[in-house]
Amino acid sequence: MALDEGDYRHAADHVAGAITHAPTMPEVHEMLTRLATRASGGGLELFPLDEHVFIGAVVARAHLLAAAGRAGEGLELLAAATGHAPTVDWAGVPWVGAADLPDRLEPDQIAIVLMQICASVPDPVPPADRPPLLPYLRLAEHATATHAGHGLLLGASSALARRLGEVHTALDWALQGVRAEPSKLAEVWLGYAYRSAGRTGDAIAALRRASAHDPDDLSIYADIAGTLADAGRLDDAIGWIDQALARNPTFDCAVHTAHRLRYQRDGELRHLVALADFQRDHPDDSHEHHDLAECCHDRTWLARLPAAGGTVVATIEQALTRGLVPTRLSLRHPEPPSAMRLLRTEFPGLPVTVERTGSPDPRQPRRTSVRQLWNYAGWQADPAVDRPSTLASERIRQLAQPVWHHPPAAYDTAVSLATLDVEDLLGLLVHPPPPPKEAEVDPAGWLRCVQAWACLGMLHHRTDEPWPDSTRRRMLIDVAWGVEDWAAEAAVFALVTAAWVDPAVRQDVARVVAERFADAVDVAGHRSMPILWSLAHLALATPDLDARTAAAARRVAGRSARIPRQRRPGLIRRLLGLR
């Protein structure tokens, strides 16, 4: 309609929107052609590349450029669209897959486009995400046939094929590239192709030849080290990375790789802490690194929240997943107040009995001077602090999640809670808001998420105050030394995170964590201690923890979370060497 009325700008907006939703639909391209035919200059002025250009306009302009005989420019724009949204089939159109397209393009230009695609997708690309990228692989096939002796094009084609799972094709192209134009880059591409094919020895040989082309390129040393490490040859890998560090102790790729490999070899936390320090002190690395996240991945408290245990959690889970709603519940020993409160919320009026209390009384905080979060009436735990504000509840609902990349990343994410009042953050520990409607989480898991992130939020409270006498330290220590609750775990996690991001507080935090863990071990020698296992993992995540406490924590972490009832008082401490 807009086209018939001569409103070409309006028509162009509609075409750009349509091509965004259906980039290969013939009717959309037919309308684009009609618009180009009527508008002056082939319609290019209707799709300008402004500062905040719409992706549909970029793609439409790419097709118009190709139709105007400027296919190279059009291909570059399609590659840019793919870089922005790699899972959309922007290039699945006839002109990109035409066998004669490379005849009209310079091989260098094609190679750059293919490298641009490689830089915007993971290595390898997940199988489900590969179809939209296959037009570029067909382009590579036609281009390597047309420009058979072009080393850069062959290498870039190999890199793309390797990412798309075409390992044998990638190896063939890489070998052709090395024969056509021997170079450092060609050998690197060949090394990667060999590595994907599982031929580690050939991969190392190719990368060594690449290093011989340019001994000062320390990134190749990191590549060799990574390849050796993947083959299980950690000592050889570290030897190569040490050579790189000897040349330049601050070269980011070498530093990241060195800490990751050393952690893989001995599992010492200090390597990860040193890597976090390096990342903080060198924010302008040559490119993004994921070594710290890779090492922390799926490790308790380093990158994920541990699940809660106990009879209460199991009872709630069975009710939700199997419909087994209890009519009464008998507990052998007390469970954390957060769990007991959750039980009342899920099953109002459920009769609950506790067989034995044990000593010391778990309803009493471990230090009498701390602020109370709970009030007890028998075994009924009620919040002792006010409800948080609506703003605080909404803010935590948007943020709380059970996983993070690593402790410094969790700290950075929690900065959005910096403007909340500390009373709101305390209130969140015992008055969690309901989870987002779209979130599928169990009640216990959600509550623990809220508590962990609320305590991380406390780290951002009044950061101008010196740590030793700060409000944030005092509040977290109060929660940590309160009754044995999930909130105490969250508070210790926040203290541990503070030590990761600020070397100046490490000695203090290590001392606090060691004292809190030793107290938990002492209690476990007398009765059940439900948060002992989690505190052990928190201790193992603490920078600069003393060796004796670390050894004790490793022994606890390797055991069941529940201490058998027949243990005699003091036996646990003797077993762990804490006399």
PDB file of C-alpha atoms in Angstrom, residues 300-557:
ATOM      1  CA  THR A 300      30.130 -25.584  45.044  1.00  0.00           C
ATOM      2  CA  TRP A 301      30.061 -21.912  46.084  1.00  0.00           C
ATOM      3  CA  LEU A 302      32.679 -20.980  43.478  1.00  0.00           C
ATOM      4  CA  ALA A 303      30.053 -20.979  40.731  1.00  0.00           C
ATOM      5  CA  ARG A 304      26.863 -22.469  42.097  1.00  0.00           C
ATOM      6  CA  LEU A 305      24.681 -22.600  45.144  1.00  0.00           C
ATOM      7  CA  PRO A 306      24.597 -26.026  46.803  1.00  0.00           C
ATOM      8  CA  ALA A 307      21.210 -27.605  47.286  1.00  0.00           C
ATOM      9  CA  ALA A 308      19.859 -27.833  50.803  1.00  0.00           C
ATOM     10  CA  GLY A 309      19.429 -31.220  52.404  1.00  0.00           C
ATOM     11  CA  GLY A 310      17.392 -32.569  55.258  1.00  0.00           C
ATOM     12  CA  THR A 311      13.998 -34.122  55.897  1.00  0.00           C
ATOM     13  CA  VAL A 312      12.055 -30.883  55.479  1.00  0.00           C
ATOM     14  CA  VAL A 313      13.443 -30.215  51.996  1.00  0.00           C
ATOM     15  CA  ALA A 314      12.865 -33.836  50.974  1.00  0.00           C
ATOM     16  CA  THR A 315       9.277 -33.655  52.245  1.00  0.00           C
ATOM     17  CA  ILE A 316       8.522 -30.493  50.274  1.00  0.00           C
ATOM     18  CA  GLU A 317      10.151 -31.937  47.155  1.00  0.00           C
ATOM     19  CA  GLN A 318       8.093 -35.139  47.352  1.00  0.00           C
ATOM     20  CA  ALA A 319       4.915 -33.123  47.747  1.00  0.00           C
ATOM     21  CA  LEU A 320       5.706 -31.013  44.686  1.00  0.00           C
ATOM     22  CA  THR A 321       6.979 -33.751  42.395  1.00  0.00           C
ATOM     23  CA  ARG A 322       5.042 -36.825  43.512  1.00  0.00           C
ATOM     24  CA  GLY A 323       2.003 -35.369  45.249  1.00  0.00           C
ATOM     25  CA  LEU A 324       2.926 -36.990  48.566  1.00  0.00           C
ATOM     26  CA  VAL A 325       1.468 -34.408  50.954  1.00  0.00           C
ATOM     27  CA  PRO A 326       2.265 -35.289  54.587  1.00  0.00           C
ATOM     28  CA  THR A 327      -0.348 -35.350  57.351  1.00  0.00           C
ATOM     29  CA  ARG A 328       2.270 -35.037  60.079  1.00  0.00           C
ATOM     30  CA  LEU A 329       6.067 -34.879  60.241  1.00  0.00           C
ATOM     31  CA  SER A 330       8.493 -36.195  62.815  1.00  0.00           C
ATOM     32  CA  LEU A 331      12.056 -34.908  62.751  1.00  0.00           C
ATOM     33  CA  ARG A 332      14.899 -36.752  64.472  1.00  0.00           C
ATOM     34  CA  HIS A 333      16.678 -33.468  65.100  1.00  0.00           C
ATOM     35  CA  PRO A 334      16.035 -29.739  64.556  1.00  0.00           C
ATOM     36  CA  GLU A 335      16.443 -28.293  61.083  1.00  0.00           C
ATOM     37  CA  PRO A 336      17.418 -24.723  60.127  1.00  0.00           C
ATOM     38  CA  PRO A 337      14.778 -22.077  60.847  1.00  0.00           C
ATOM     39  CA  SER A 338      14.581 -21.179  57.154  1.00  0.00           C
ATOM     40  CA  ALA A 339      13.568 -24.774  56.454  1.00  0.00           C
ATOM     41  CA  MET A 340      11.066 -24.855  59.320  1.00  0.00           C
ATOM     42  CA  ARG A 341       9.528 -21.564  58.216  1.00  0.00           C
ATOM     43  CA  LEU A 342       9.304 -22.843  54.632  1.00  0.00           C
ATOM     44  CA  LEU A 343       7.563 -25.962  55.899  1.00  0.00           C
ATOM     45  CA  ARG A 344       4.877 -23.855  57.598  1.00  0.00           C
ATOM     46  CA  THR A 345       4.438 -21.824  54.424  1.00  0.00           C
ATOM     47  CA  GLU A 346       4.010 -24.892  52.213  1.00  0.00           C
ATOM     48  CA  PHE A 347       1.925 -26.918  54.698  1.00  0.00           C
ATOM     49  CA  PRO A 348       0.083 -24.573  57.075  1.00  0.00           C
ATOM     50  CA  GLY A 349      -1.036 -26.328  60.247  1.00  0.00           C
ATOM     51  CA  LEU A 350       1.066 -29.453  59.639  1.00  0.00           C
ATOM     52  CA  PRO A 351       1.814 -31.114  63.013  1.00  0.00           C
ATOM     53  CA  VAL A 352       5.590 -31.281  63.482  1.00  0.00           C
ATOM     54  CA  THR A 353       7.481 -32.986  66.290  1.00  0.00           C
ATOM     55  CA  VAL A 354      11.209 -32.959  67.009  1.00  0.00           C
ATOM     56  CA  GLU A 355      12.559 -36.055  68.764  1.00  0.00           C
ATOM     57  CA  ARG A 356      15.543 -34.461  70.414  1.00  0.00           C
ATOM     58  CA  THR A 357      17.061 -31.024  70.724  1.00  0.00           C
ATOM     59  CA  GLY A 358      20.676 -31.739  71.440  1.00  0.00           C
ATOM     60  CA  SER A 359      23.182 -29.416  72.970  1.00  0.00           C
ATOM     61  CA  PRO A 360      24.154 -26.685  72.337  1.00  0.00           C
ATOM     62  CA  ASP A 361      20.602 -25.543  71.588  1.00  0.00           C
ATOM     63  CA  PRO A 362      20.356 -24.889  67.801  1.00  0.00           C
ATOM     64  CA  ARG A 363      17.752 -22.182  68.465  1.00  0.00           C
ATOM     65  CA  GLN A 364      20.403 -20.024  70.082  1.00  0.00           C
ATOM     66  CA  PRO A 365      22.908 -17.982  68.042  1.00  0.00           C
ATOM     67  CA  ARG A 366      26.493 -19.119  68.236  1.00  0.00           C
ATOM     68  CA  ARG A 367      27.435 -15.707  69.608  1.00  0.00           C
ATOM     69  CA  THR A 368      25.123 -13.922  71.986  1.00  0.00           C
ATOM     70  CA  SER A 369      26.029 -10.415  70.810  1.00  0.00           C
ATOM     71  CA  VAL A 370      24.770 -10.808  67.254  1.00  0.00           C
ATOM     72  CA  ARG A 371      21.534  -9.465  65.876  1.00  0.00           C
ATOM     73  CA  GLN A 372      18.722 -12.002  65.819  1.00  0.00           C
ATOM     74  CA  LEU A 373      16.958 -12.874  62.552  1.00  0.00           C
ATOM     75  CA  TRP A 374      14.549 -15.356  64.173  1.00  0.00           C
ATOM     76  CA  ASN A 375      12.296 -15.563  67.205  1.00  0.00           C
ATOM     77  CA  TYR A 376      11.365 -19.000  68.487  1.00  0.00           C
ATOM     78  CA  ALA A 377       8.207 -20.270  70.142  1.00  0.00           C
ATOM     79  CA  GLY A 378       9.024 -23.896  70.775  1.00  0.00           C
ATOM     80  CA  TRP A 379      10.161 -25.093  67.355  1.00  0.00           C
ATOM     81  CA  GLN A 380       8.192 -22.466  65.499  1.00  0.00           C
ATOM     82  CA  ALA A 381      10.569 -19.913  63.980  1.00  0.00           C
ATOM     83  CA  ASP A 382       9.229 -16.454  63.133  1.00  0.00           C
ATOM     84  CA  PRO A 383      11.140 -13.585  61.506  1.00  0.00           C
ATOM     85  CA  ALA A 384      12.605 -11.082  63.950  1.00  0.00           C
ATOM     86  CA  VAL A 385      13.076  -8.344  61.330  1.00  0.00           C
ATOM     87  CA  ASP A 386      10.582  -6.384  59.266  1.00  0.00           C
ATOM     88  CA  ARG A 387       9.538  -7.212  55.723  1.00  0.00           C
ATOM     89  CA  PRO A 388      11.627  -5.639  52.967  1.00  0.00           C
ATOM     90  CA  SER A 389      10.310  -2.872  50.771  1.00  0.00           C
ATOM     91  CA  THR A 390       8.523  -3.589  47.511  1.00  0.00           C
ATOM     92  CA  LEU A 391      11.521  -2.169  45.657  1.00  0.00           C
ATOM     93  CA  ALA A 392      13.911  -4.543  47.413  1.00  0.00           C
ATOM     94  CA  SER A 393      11.681  -7.544  46.726  1.00  0.00           C
ATOM     95  CA  GLU A 394      11.412  -6.685  43.039  1.00  0.00           C
ATOM     96  CA  ARG A 395      15.143  -6.018  42.722  1.00  0.00           C
ATOM     97  CA  ILE A 396      16.096  -9.385  44.230  1.00  0.00           C
ATOM     98  CA  ARG A 397      13.517 -11.211  42.100  1.00  0.00           C
ATOM     99  CA  GLN A 398      15.261  -9.905  38.995  1.00  0.00           C
ATOM    100  CA  LEU A 399      18.697 -10.901  40.261  1.00  0.00           C
ATOM    101  CA  ALA A 400      18.558 -14.112  42.307  1.00  0.00           C
ATOM    102  CA  GLN A 401      19.877 -17.167  40.494  1.00  0.00           C
ATOM    103  CA  PRO A 402      21.656 -20.359  41.609  1.00  0.00           C
ATOM    104  CA  VAL A 403      24.715 -20.026  39.358  1.00  0.00           C
ATOM    105  CA  TRP A 404      27.352 -17.424  38.529  1.00  0.00           C
ATOM    106  CA  HIS A 405      30.640 -17.461  36.611  1.00  0.00           C
ATOM    107  CA  HIS A 406      32.930 -17.008  39.633  1.00  0.00           C
ATOM    108  CA  PRO A 407      32.900 -15.014  42.906  1.00  0.00           C
ATOM    109  CA  PRO A 408      34.121 -11.692  41.420  1.00  0.00           C
ATOM    110  CA  ALA A 409      31.432 -11.952  38.732  1.00  0.00           C
ATOM    111  CA  ALA A 410      28.796 -12.546  41.406  1.00  0.00           C
ATOM    112  CA  TYR A 411      30.064  -9.497  43.294  1.00  0.00           C
ATOM    113  CA  ASP A 412      29.834  -7.333  40.186  1.00  0.00           C
ATOM    114  CA  THR A 413      26.311  -8.536  39.423  1.00  0.00           C
ATOM    115  CA  ALA A 414      25.132  -7.722  42.946  1.00  0.00           C
ATOM    116  CA  VAL A 415      26.024  -4.053  42.508  1.00  0.00           C
ATOM    117  CA  SER A 416      22.422  -3.458  41.422  1.00  0.00           C
ATOM    118  CA  LEU A 417      21.490  -3.957  45.097  1.00  0.00           C
ATOM    119  CA  ALA A 418      23.846  -1.212  46.269  1.00  0.00           C
ATOM    120  CA  THR A 419      21.109   1.385  46.708  1.00  0.00           C
ATOM    121  CA  LEU A 420      18.935  -0.806  48.927  1.00  0.00           C
ATOM    122  CA  ASP A 421      18.776  -0.140  52.651  1.00  0.00           C
ATOM    123  CA  VAL A 422      20.563  -2.683  54.797  1.00  0.00           C
ATOM    124  CA  GLU A 423      17.328  -3.322  56.706  1.00  0.00           C
ATOM    125  CA  ASP A 424      15.710  -4.323  53.428  1.00  0.00           C
ATOM    126  CA  LEU A 425      18.561  -6.729  52.727  1.00  0.00           C
ATOM    127  CA  LEU A 426      18.198  -8.271  56.182  1.00  0.00           C
ATOM    128  CA  GLY A 427      14.454  -8.517  55.662  1.00  0.00           C
ATOM    129  CA  LEU A 428      14.968 -10.460  52.437  1.00  0.00           C
ATOM    130  CA  LEU A 429      16.793 -13.199  54.374  1.00  0.00           C
ATOM    131  CA  VAL A 430      13.611 -14.170  56.232  1.00  0.00           C
ATOM    132  CA  HIS A 431      10.865 -12.672  54.018  1.00  0.00           C
ATOM    133  CA  PRO A 432      11.718 -13.879  50.505  1.00  0.00           C
ATOM    134  CA  PRO A 433       9.473 -12.611  47.712  1.00  0.00           C
ATOM    135  CA  PRO A 434       7.826 -15.173  45.447  1.00  0.00           C
ATOM    136  CA  PRO A 435       9.975 -16.186  42.468  1.00  0.00           C
ATOM    137  CA  PRO A 436       9.274 -14.796  38.984  1.00  0.00           C
ATOM    138  CA  LYS A 437       6.325 -16.558  37.380  1.00  0.00           C
ATOM    139  CA  GLU A 438       8.447 -17.881  34.540  1.00  0.00           C
ATOM    140  CA  ALA A 439      11.059 -19.368  36.899  1.00  0.00           C
ATOM    141  CA  GLU A 440      10.792 -23.075  37.636  1.00  0.00           C
ATOM    142  CA  VAL A 441      12.512 -23.362  41.008  1.00  0.00           C
ATOM    143  CA  ASP A 442      11.831 -25.341  44.137  1.00  0.00           C
ATOM    144  CA  PRO A 443      10.868 -23.290  47.214  1.00  0.00           C
ATOM    145  CA  ALA A 444      14.026 -24.173  49.155  1.00  0.00           C
ATOM    146  CA  GLY A 445      16.280 -23.410  46.198  1.00  0.00           C
ATOM    147  CA  TRP A 446      14.595 -20.062  45.625  1.00  0.00           C
ATOM    148  CA  LEU A 447      14.900 -19.052  49.286  1.00  0.00           C
ATOM    149  CA  ARG A 448      18.596 -19.930  49.284  1.00  0.00           C
ATOM    150  CA  CYS A 449      19.112 -17.904  46.103  1.00  0.00           C
ATOM    151  CA  VAL A 450      17.461 -14.872  47.681  1.00  0.00           C
ATOM    152  CA  GLN A 451      19.573 -15.198  50.818  1.00  0.00           C
ATOM    153  CA  ALA A 452      22.842 -15.571  48.892  1.00  0.00           C
ATOM    154  CA  TRP A 453      22.226 -12.509  46.714  1.00  0.00           C
ATOM    155  CA  ALA A 454      20.896 -10.409  49.580  1.00  0.00           C
ATOM    156  CA  CYS A 455      24.151 -11.027  51.450  1.00  0.00           C
ATOM    157  CA  LEU A 456      26.156 -10.176  48.326  1.00  0.00           C
ATOM    158  CA  GLY A 457      24.161  -6.972  48.230  1.00  0.00           C
ATOM    159  CA  MET A 458      25.362  -6.157  51.748  1.00  0.00           C
ATOM    160  CA  LEU A 459      28.932  -6.083  50.396  1.00  0.00           C
ATOM    161  CA  HIS A 460      27.962  -3.012  48.382  1.00  0.00           C
ATOM    162  CA  HIS A 461      26.491  -1.190  51.391  1.00  0.00           C
ATOM    163  CA  ARG A 462      28.486   1.927  52.346  1.00  0.00           C
ATOM    164  CA  THR A 463      31.674   0.822  50.663  1.00  0.00           C
ATOM    165  CA  ASP A 464      33.324   4.088  51.728  1.00  0.00           C
ATOM    166  CA  GLU A 465      33.594   2.717  55.269  1.00  0.00           C
ATOM    167  CA  PRO A 466      36.945   1.026  56.075  1.00  0.00           C
ATOM    168  CA  TRP A 467      36.402  -2.728  56.206  1.00  0.00           C
ATOM    169  CA  PRO A 468      37.392  -3.495  59.839  1.00  0.00           C
ATOM    170  CA  ASP A 469      34.666  -1.269  61.333  1.00  0.00           C
ATOM    171  CA  SER A 470      32.263  -1.221  58.413  1.00  0.00           C
ATOM    172  CA  THR A 471      28.524  -1.790  58.612  1.00  0.00           C
ATOM    173  CA  ARG A 472      28.721  -4.388  55.846  1.00  0.00           C
ATOM    174  CA  ARG A 473      31.260  -6.484  57.745  1.00  0.00           C
ATOM    175  CA  ARG A 474      29.360  -6.230  61.025  1.00  0.00           C
ATOM    176  CA  MET A 475      26.025  -7.240  59.475  1.00  0.00           C
ATOM    177  CA  LEU A 476      27.475 -10.212  57.618  1.00  0.00           C
ATOM    178  CA  ILE A 477      29.327 -11.474  60.689  1.00  0.00           C
ATOM    179  CA  ASP A 478      26.139 -11.118  62.750  1.00  0.00           C
ATOM    180  CA  VAL A 479      24.274 -13.317  60.279  1.00  0.00           C
ATOM    181  CA  ALA A 480      27.166 -15.781  59.995  1.00  0.00           C
ATOM    182  CA  TRP A 481      27.317 -16.265  63.777  1.00  0.00           C
ATOM    183  CA  GLY A 482      23.568 -16.451  64.230  1.00  0.00           C
ATOM    184  CA  VAL A 483      21.614 -19.674  64.538  1.00  0.00           C
ATOM    185  CA  GLU A 484      22.531 -22.545  62.233  1.00  0.00           C
ATOM    186  CA  ASP A 485      20.578 -21.388  59.207  1.00  0.00           C
ATOM    187  CA  TRP A 486      20.859 -21.189  55.431  1.00  0.00           C
ATOM    188  CA  ALA A 487      21.241 -17.434  55.897  1.00  0.00           C
ATOM    189  CA  ALA A 488      24.460 -18.071  57.840  1.00  0.00           C
ATOM    190  CA  GLU A 489      25.858 -19.949  54.833  1.00  0.00           C
ATOM    191  CA  ALA A 490      24.907 -17.011  52.588  1.00  0.00           C
ATOM    192  CA  ALA A 491      26.638 -14.547  54.889  1.00  0.00           C
ATOM    193  CA  VAL A 492      29.840 -16.597  54.926  1.00  0.00           C
ATOM    194  CA  PHE A 493      29.678 -16.767  51.129  1.00  0.00           C
ATOM    195  CA  ALA A 494      29.498 -12.984  50.948  1.00  0.00           C
ATOM    196  CA  LEU A 495      32.515 -12.694  53.253  1.00  0.00           C
ATOM    197  CA  VAL A 496      34.419 -15.164  51.080  1.00  0.00           C
ATOM    198  CA  THR A 497      33.486 -13.136  48.000  1.00  0.00           C
ATOM    199  CA  ALA A 498      34.794  -9.980  49.674  1.00  0.00           C
ATOM    200  CA  ALA A 499      38.138 -11.728  50.086  1.00  0.00           C
ATOM    201  CA  TRP A 500      38.192 -12.625  46.389  1.00  0.00           C
ATOM    202  CA  VAL A 501      37.687  -9.043  45.244  1.00  0.00           C
ATOM    203  CA  ASP A 502      39.769  -7.217  47.875  1.00  0.00           C
ATOM    204  CA  PRO A 503      43.173  -8.596  48.912  1.00  0.00           C
ATOM    205  CA  ALA A 504      43.253  -6.183  51.855  1.00  0.00           C
ATOM    206  CA  VAL A 505      40.470  -8.073  53.678  1.00  0.00           C
ATOM    207  CA  ARG A 506      41.732 -11.609  53.051  1.00  0.00           C
ATOM    208  CA  GLN A 507      43.461 -12.211  56.360  1.00  0.00           C
ATOM    209  CA  ASP A 508      40.445 -11.011  58.291  1.00  0.00           C
ATOM    210  CA  VAL A 509      37.975 -13.065  56.270  1.00  0.00           C
ATOM    211  CA  ALA A 510      40.163 -16.174  56.433  1.00  0.00           C
ATOM    212  CA  ARG A 511      40.282 -15.851  60.220  1.00  0.00           C
ATOM    213  CA  VAL A 512      36.497 -15.377  60.490  1.00  0.00           C
ATOM    214  CA  VAL A 513      35.776 -18.339  58.211  1.00  0.00           C
ATOM    215  CA  ALA A 514      38.247 -20.556  60.078  1.00  0.00           C
ATOM    216  CA  GLU A 515      36.641 -19.645  63.417  1.00  0.00           C
ATOM    217  CA  ARG A 516      33.125 -20.227  62.100  1.00  0.00           C
ATOM    218  CA  PHE A 517      34.070 -23.583  60.609  1.00  0.00           C
ATOM    219  CA  ALA A 518      35.888 -24.702  63.778  1.00  0.00           C
ATOM    220  CA  ASP A 519      32.803 -23.827  65.824  1.00  0.00           C
ATOM    221  CA  ALA A 520      30.614 -25.863  63.466  1.00  0.00           C
ATOM    222  CA  VAL A 521      32.980 -28.826  63.800  1.00  0.00           C
ATOM    223  CA  ASP A 522      32.807 -28.513  67.566  1.00  0.00           C
ATOM    224  CA  VAL A 523      28.994 -28.512  67.511  1.00  0.00           C
ATOM    225  CA  ALA A 524      28.999 -31.496  65.141  1.00  0.00           C
ATOM    226  CA  GLY A 525      30.866 -33.465  67.804  1.00  0.00           C
ATOM    227  CA  HIS A 526      27.835 -33.157  70.065  1.00  0.00           C
ATOM    228  CA  ARG A 527      24.809 -33.272  67.760  1.00  0.00           C
ATOM    229  CA  SER A 528      23.683 -32.958  64.196  1.00  0.00           C
ATOM    230  CA  MET A 529      25.085 -29.871  62.433  1.00  0.00           C
ATOM    231  CA  PRO A 530      23.066 -29.334  59.192  1.00  0.00           C
ATOM    232  CA  ILE A 531      25.243 -26.632  57.636  1.00  0.00           C
ATOM    233  CA  LEU A 532      28.645 -28.195  58.391  1.00  0.00           C
ATOM    234  CA  TRP A 533      29.156 -29.669  54.892  1.00  0.00           C
ATOM    235  CA  SER A 534      28.344 -26.346  53.235  1.00  0.00           C
ATOM    236  CA  LEU A 535      30.621 -24.422  55.598  1.00  0.00           C
ATOM    237  CA  ALA A 536      33.415 -26.836  54.689  1.00  0.00           C
ATOM    238  CA  HIS A 537      33.013 -26.005  51.004  1.00  0.00           C
ATOM    239  CA  LEU A 538      32.921 -22.305  51.843  1.00  0.00           C
ATOM    240  CA  ALA A 539      36.174 -22.688  53.751  1.00  0.00           C
ATOM    241  CA  LEU A 540      37.729 -24.393  50.726  1.00  0.00           C
ATOM    242  CA  ALA A 541      36.659 -21.397  48.607  1.00  0.00           C
ATOM    243  CA  THR A 542      38.308 -18.896  50.978  1.00  0.00           C
ATOM    244  CA  PRO A 543      41.516 -17.180  49.831  1.00  0.00           C
ATOM    245  CA  ASP A 544      44.502 -17.445  52.177  1.00  0.00           C
ATOM    246  CA  LEU A 545      42.832 -19.974  54.474  1.00  0.00           C
ATOM    247  CA  ASP A 546      45.341 -21.605  56.810  1.00  0.00           C
ATOM    248  CA  ALA A 547      46.514 -25.066  55.817  1.00  0.00           C
ATOM    249  CA  ARG A 548      45.204 -26.780  58.951  1.00  0.00           C
ATOM    250  CA  THR A 549      41.648 -25.519  58.479  1.00  0.00           C
ATOM    251  CA  ALA A 550      41.801 -26.307  54.757  1.00  0.00           C
ATOM    252  CA  ALA A 551      42.817 -29.889  55.490  1.00  0.00           C
ATOM    253  CA  ALA A 552      39.966 -30.272  57.974  1.00  0.00           C
ATOM    254  CA  ALA A 553      37.497 -28.753  55.509  1.00  0.00           C
ATOM    255  CA  ARG A 554      38.598 -31.190  52.795  1.00  0.00           C
ATOM    256  CA  ARG A 555      37.890 -34.102  55.102  1.00  0.00           C
ATOM    257  CA  VAL A 556      34.424 -32.793  55.954  1.00  0.00           C
ATOM    258  CA  ALA A 557      33.606 -31.911  52.358  1.00  0.00           C
TER     259      ALA A 557
END
